[in-house]
Tab-separated table of C-alpha atoms in Angstrom:
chain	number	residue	atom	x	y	z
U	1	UNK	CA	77.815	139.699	93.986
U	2	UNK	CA	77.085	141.079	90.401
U	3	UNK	CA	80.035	141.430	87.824
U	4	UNK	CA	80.023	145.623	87.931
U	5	UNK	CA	80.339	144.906	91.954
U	6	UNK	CA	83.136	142.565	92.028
U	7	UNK	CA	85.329	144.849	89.180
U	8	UNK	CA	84.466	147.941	91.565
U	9	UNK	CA	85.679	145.697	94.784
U	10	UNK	CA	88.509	144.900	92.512
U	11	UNK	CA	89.409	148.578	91.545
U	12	UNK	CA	89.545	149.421	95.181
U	13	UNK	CA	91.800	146.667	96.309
U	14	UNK	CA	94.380	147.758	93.177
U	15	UNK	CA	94.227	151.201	94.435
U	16	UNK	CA	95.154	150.510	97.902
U	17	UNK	CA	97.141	148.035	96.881
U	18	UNK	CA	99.650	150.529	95.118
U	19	UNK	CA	99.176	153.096	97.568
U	20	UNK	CA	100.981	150.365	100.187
U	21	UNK	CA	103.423	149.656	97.153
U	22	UNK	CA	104.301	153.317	97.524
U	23	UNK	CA	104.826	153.877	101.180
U	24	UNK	CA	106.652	150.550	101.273
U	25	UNK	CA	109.319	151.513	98.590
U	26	UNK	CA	109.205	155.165	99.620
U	27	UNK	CA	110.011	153.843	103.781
U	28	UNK	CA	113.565	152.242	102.113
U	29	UNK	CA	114.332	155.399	100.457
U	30	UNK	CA	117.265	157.694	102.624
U	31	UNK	CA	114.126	160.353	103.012
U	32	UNK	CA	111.170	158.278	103.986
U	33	UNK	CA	108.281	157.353	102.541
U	34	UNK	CA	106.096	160.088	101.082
U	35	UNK	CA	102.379	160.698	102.158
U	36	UNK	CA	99.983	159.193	100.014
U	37	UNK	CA	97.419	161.891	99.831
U	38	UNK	CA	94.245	163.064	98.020
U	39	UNK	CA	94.148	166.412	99.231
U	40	UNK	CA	93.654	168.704	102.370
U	41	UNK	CA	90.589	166.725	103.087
U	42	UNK	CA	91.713	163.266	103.434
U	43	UNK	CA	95.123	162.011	105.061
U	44	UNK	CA	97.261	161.771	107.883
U	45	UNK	CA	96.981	165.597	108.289
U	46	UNK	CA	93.971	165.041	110.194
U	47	UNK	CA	95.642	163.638	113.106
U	48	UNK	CA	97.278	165.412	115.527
U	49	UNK	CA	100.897	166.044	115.655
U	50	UNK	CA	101.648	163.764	118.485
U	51	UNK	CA	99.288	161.192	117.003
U	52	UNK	CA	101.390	160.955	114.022
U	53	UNK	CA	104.984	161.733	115.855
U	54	UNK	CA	104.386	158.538	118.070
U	55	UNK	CA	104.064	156.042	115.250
U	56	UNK	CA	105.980	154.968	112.108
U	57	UNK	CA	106.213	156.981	109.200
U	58	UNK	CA	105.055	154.568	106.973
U	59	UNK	CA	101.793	154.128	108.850
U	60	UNK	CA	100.933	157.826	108.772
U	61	UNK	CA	101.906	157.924	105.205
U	62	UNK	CA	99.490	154.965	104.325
U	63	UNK	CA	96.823	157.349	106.188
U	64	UNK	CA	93.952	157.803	103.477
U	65	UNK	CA	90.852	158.623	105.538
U	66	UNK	CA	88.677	161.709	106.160
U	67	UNK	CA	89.019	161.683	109.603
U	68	UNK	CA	90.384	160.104	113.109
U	69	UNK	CA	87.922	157.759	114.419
U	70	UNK	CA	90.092	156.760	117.211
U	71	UNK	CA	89.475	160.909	118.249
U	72	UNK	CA	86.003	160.389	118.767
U	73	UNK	CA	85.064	156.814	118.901
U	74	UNK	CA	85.680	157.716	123.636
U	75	UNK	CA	87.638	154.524	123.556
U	76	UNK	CA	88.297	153.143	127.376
U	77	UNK	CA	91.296	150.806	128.831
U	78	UNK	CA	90.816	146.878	128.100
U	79	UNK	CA	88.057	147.488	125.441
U	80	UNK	CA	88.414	145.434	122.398
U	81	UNK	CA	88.437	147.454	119.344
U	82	UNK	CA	87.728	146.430	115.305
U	83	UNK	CA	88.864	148.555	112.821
U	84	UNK	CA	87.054	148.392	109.345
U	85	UNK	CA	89.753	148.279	106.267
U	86	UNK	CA	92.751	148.824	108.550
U	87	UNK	CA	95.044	149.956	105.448
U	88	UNK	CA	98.642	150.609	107.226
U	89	UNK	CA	97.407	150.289	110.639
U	90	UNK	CA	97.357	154.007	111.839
U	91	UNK	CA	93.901	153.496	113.471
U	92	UNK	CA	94.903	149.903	114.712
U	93	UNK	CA	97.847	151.469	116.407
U	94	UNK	CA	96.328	154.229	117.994
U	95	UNK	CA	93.651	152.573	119.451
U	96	UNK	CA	96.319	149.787	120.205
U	97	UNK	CA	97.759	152.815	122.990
U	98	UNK	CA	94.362	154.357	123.975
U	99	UNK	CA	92.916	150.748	125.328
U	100	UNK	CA	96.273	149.860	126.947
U	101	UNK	CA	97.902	146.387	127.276
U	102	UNK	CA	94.443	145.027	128.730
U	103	UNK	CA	92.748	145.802	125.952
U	104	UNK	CA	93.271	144.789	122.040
U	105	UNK	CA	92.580	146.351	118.383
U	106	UNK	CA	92.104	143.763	115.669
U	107	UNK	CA	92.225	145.429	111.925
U	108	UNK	CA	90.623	143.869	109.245
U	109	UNK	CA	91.663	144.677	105.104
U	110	UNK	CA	91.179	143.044	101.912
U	111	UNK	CA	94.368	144.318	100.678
U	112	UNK	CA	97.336	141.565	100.908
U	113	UNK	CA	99.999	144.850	100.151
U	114	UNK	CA	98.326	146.662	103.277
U	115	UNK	CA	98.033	143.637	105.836
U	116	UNK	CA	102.029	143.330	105.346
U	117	UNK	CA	102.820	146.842	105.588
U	118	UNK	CA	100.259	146.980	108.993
U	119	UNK	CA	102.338	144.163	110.421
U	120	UNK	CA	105.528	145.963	109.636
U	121	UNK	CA	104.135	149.193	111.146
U	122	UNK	CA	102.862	147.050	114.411
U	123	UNK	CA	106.172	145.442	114.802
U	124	UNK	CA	108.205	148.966	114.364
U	125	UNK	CA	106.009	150.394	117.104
U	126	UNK	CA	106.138	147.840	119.487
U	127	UNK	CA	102.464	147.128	119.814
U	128	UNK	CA	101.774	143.501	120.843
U	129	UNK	CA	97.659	143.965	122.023
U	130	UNK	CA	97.136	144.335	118.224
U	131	UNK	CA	96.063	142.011	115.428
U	132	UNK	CA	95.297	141.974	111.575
U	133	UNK	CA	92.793	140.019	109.624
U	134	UNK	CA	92.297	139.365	105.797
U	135	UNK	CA	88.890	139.792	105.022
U	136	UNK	CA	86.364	141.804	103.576
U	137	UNK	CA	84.294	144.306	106.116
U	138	UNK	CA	81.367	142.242	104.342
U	139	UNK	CA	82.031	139.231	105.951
U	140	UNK	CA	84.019	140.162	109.096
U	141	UNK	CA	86.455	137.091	110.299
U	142	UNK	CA	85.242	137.127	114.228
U	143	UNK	CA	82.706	135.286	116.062
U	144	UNK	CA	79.379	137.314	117.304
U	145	UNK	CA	79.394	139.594	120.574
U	146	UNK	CA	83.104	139.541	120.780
U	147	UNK	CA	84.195	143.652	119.923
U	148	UNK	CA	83.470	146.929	122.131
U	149	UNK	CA	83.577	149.322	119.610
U	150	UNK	CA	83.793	149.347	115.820
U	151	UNK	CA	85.939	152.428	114.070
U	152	UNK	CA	86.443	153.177	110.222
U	153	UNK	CA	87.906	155.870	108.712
U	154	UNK	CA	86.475	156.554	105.083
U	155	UNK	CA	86.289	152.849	104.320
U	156	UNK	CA	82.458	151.698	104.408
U	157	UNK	CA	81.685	154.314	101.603
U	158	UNK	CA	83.810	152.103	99.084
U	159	UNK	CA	81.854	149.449	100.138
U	160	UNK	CA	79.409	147.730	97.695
U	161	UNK	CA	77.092	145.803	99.705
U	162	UNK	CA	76.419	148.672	102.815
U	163	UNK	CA	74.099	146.722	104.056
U	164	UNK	CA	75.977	143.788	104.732
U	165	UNK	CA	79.032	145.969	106.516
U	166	UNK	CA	76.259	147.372	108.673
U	167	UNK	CA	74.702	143.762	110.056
U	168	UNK	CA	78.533	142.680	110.161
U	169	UNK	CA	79.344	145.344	111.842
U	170	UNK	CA	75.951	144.294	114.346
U	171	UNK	CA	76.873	141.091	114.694
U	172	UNK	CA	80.290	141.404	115.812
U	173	UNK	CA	79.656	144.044	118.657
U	174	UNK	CA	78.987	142.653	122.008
U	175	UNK	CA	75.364	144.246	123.361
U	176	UNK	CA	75.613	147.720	124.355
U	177	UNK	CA	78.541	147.881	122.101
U	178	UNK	CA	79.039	151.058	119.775
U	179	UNK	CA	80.493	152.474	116.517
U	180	UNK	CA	82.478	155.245	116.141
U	181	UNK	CA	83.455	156.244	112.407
U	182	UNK	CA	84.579	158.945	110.112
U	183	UNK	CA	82.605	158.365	106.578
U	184	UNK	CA	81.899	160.620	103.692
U	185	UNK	CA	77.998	161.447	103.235
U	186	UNK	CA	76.101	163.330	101.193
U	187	UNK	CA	73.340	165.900	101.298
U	188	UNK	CA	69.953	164.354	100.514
U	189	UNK	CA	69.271	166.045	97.892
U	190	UNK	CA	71.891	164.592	95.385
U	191	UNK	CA	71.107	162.024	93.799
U	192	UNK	CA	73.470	158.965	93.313
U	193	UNK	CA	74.553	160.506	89.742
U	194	UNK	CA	75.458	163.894	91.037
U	195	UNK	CA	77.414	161.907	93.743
U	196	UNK	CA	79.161	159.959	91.376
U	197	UNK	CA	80.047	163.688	89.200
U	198	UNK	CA	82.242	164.468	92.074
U	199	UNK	CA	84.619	161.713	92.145
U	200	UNK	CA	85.433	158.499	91.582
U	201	UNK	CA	84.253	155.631	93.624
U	202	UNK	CA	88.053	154.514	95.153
U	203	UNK	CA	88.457	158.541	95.608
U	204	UNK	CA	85.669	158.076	98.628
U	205	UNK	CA	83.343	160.096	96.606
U	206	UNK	CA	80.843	158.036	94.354
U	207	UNK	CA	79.615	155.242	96.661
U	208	UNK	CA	78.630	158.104	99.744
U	209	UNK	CA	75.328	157.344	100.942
U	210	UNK	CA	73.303	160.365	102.171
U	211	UNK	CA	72.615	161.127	105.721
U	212	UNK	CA	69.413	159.704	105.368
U	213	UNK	CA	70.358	156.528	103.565
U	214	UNK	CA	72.790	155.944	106.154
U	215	UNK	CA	70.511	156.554	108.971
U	216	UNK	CA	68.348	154.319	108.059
U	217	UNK	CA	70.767	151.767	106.751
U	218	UNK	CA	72.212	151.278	110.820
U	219	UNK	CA	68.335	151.651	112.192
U	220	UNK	CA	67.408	148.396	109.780
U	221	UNK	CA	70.787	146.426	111.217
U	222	UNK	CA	69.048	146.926	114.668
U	223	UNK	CA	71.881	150.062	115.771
U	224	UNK	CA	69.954	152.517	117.653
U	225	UNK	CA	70.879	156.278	119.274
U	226	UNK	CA	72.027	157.294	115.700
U	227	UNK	CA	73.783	160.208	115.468
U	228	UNK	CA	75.865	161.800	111.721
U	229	UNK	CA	77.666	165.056	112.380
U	230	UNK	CA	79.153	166.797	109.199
U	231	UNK	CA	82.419	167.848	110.231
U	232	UNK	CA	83.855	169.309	107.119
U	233	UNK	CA	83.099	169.711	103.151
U	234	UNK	CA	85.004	167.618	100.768
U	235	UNK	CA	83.445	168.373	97.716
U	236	UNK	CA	80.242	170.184	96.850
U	237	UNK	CA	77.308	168.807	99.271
U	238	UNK	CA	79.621	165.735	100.431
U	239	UNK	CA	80.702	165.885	104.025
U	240	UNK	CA	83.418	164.079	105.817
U	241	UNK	CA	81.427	163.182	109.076
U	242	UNK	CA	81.150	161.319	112.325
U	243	UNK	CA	79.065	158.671	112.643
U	244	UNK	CA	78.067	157.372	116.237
U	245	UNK	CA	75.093	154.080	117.032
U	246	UNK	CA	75.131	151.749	119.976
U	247	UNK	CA	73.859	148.246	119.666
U	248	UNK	CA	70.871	147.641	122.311
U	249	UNK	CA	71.690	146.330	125.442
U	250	UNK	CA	68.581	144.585	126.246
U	251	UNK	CA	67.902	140.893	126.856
U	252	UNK	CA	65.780	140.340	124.145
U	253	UNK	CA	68.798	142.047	122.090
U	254	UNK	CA	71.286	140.071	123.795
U	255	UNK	CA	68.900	136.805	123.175
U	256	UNK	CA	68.688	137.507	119.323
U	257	UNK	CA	72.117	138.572	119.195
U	258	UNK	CA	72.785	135.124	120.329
U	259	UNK	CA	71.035	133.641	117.606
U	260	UNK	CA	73.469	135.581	115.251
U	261	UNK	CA	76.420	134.160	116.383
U	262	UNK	CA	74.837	130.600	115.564
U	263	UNK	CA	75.979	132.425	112.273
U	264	UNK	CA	73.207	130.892	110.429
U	265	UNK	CA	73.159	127.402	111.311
U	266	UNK	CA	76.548	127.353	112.776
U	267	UNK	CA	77.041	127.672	116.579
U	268	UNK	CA	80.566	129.380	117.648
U	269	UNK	CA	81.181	130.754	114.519
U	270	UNK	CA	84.564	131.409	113.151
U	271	UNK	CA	86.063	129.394	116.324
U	272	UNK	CA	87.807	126.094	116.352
U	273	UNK	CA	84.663	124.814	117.687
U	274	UNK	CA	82.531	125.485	115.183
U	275	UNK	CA	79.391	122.767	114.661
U	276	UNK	CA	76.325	123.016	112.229
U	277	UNK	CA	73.453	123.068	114.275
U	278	UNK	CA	72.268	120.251	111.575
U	279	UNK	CA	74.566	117.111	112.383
U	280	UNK	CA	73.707	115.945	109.010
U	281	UNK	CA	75.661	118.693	107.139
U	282	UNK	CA	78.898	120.225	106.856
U	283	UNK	CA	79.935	123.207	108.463
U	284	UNK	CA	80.726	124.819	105.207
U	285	UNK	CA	77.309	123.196	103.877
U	286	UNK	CA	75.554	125.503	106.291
U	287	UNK	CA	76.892	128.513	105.711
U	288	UNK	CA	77.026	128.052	101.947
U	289	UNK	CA	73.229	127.253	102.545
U	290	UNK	CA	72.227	130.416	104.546
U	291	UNK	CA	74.488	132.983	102.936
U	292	UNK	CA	75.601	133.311	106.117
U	293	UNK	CA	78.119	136.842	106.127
U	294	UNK	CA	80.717	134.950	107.957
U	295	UNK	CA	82.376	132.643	105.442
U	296	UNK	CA	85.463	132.123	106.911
């Protein structure tokens, strides 16, 4: 990662990172924690009232995203469910109650501030079929084949390396699995400067791809059935938006897919059992080697 990518990683995990520091001082005030909001487009006033009436305050008050994934991500009982930079939880939990106790949501966050106040908000809602990760949505921290559906919620935008959240994202769905996310893109015709003009890259502005970029960035992971549907304007010619892509269900999929969870050179990746497919090296020898995206 080059240095202007790991201060811009950096600036992102400061900002959410104080925004936790906020709700979490605000939820031991006599009033409640305050929302932590950018404006009308982004927030916990996307969800519905009894969305945000059925969890903690200090979840929806953590709420920084441009839409509600777990809305339109058509999420089933006993599916298993990853959401990308989990923040307080709010998308964690909700999909924790949509995919009932059969099911389970995992959340995954850089942000040490966030993880703790996403426990906090699990344990205050009584949600046990739920589960938070450290880790970057880079280098996810699950084996191969493992989730149903992936949701984010104006998260892979800040990312630096799309690409890599994309085959992460790829590898970790089971065949046939899908993605359901809210994301800001922009219109085609700006250019990466004019994007970055309209806000600042931790304000979910700056690092937007455009709906063609992005299109093509989840065609060259392998996604298929691609689908980006504006759904509202936050600034001028950026969109919040859906984003919907199934991973291929076929047998050749499934085959190569199975090759990916060798992670690289290492079979049951990010398990206890764990080998390098070379018995001459190291497990961390082989994925140092192959710059393999699961690390962990």
């Amino acid at each position: 990662m080059s240095e202007q990518s790991t201060e811009l990683r950096e600036t992102v995990r400061q900002r959410y990172a104080a925004a936790a520091v906020k709700v979490t001082e605000g939820g031991a005030a006599c009033c409640g924690p305050e929302p932590v909001e950018i404006d009308e487009n982004f927030g916990s006033t996307l969800y519905a009232a009894d969305e945000r009436d059925a969890l903690p305050a200090e979840a929806v008050a953590a709420s920084l995203g441009c839409g509600n994934p777990t809305a339109v991500a058509e999420l089933r009982e006993g599916e298993r469910v990853l959401d990308l930079g989990s923040g307080g939880g709010i998308d964690v939990l909700l999909s924790a109650r949509r995919v009932g106790s059969t099911g389970k949501a995992y959340g995954v966050d850089m942000t040490d501030e966030m993880l703790a106040l996403a426990l906090a908000n699990a344990e205050k809602a009584g949600s046990t079929n739920v589960e938070f990760l450290k880790g970057t949505i880079e280098a996810i921290p699950l084996p191969a084949n493992t989730i149903d559906v992936v949701i984010s919620n104006c998260v892979i935008n800040l990312s630096v390396d799309k690409p890599a959240v994309f085959a992460e994202t790829f590898r970790v769905l089971k065949p046939g699995g899908r993605i359901g996310v809210s994301d800001v893109v922009a219109d085609d015709t700006l250019t990466p400067g004019q994007r970055a003009e309209r806000g600042d890259y931790v304000g979910c502005i700056a690092g937007a791809l455009s709906f063609s970029e992005y299109r093509q960035g989840l065609e060259a992971a392998g996604f298929t059935d691609v689908e980006i549907t504006p759904t509202h304007p936050v600034a001028d010619g950026m969109h919040s938006a859906i984003v919907r892509a199934v991973k291929p269900a076929s047998t050749a999929e499934a085959d190569a897919s199975s090759a990916t969870a060798a992670c690289c050179g290492v079979s049951a990746c990010c398990t206890p059992d764990e080998q390098a497919a070379d018995p001459s090296t190291t497990v961390a020898e082989a994925k140092a080697a192959s710059g393999c995206g699961c690390q962990n």
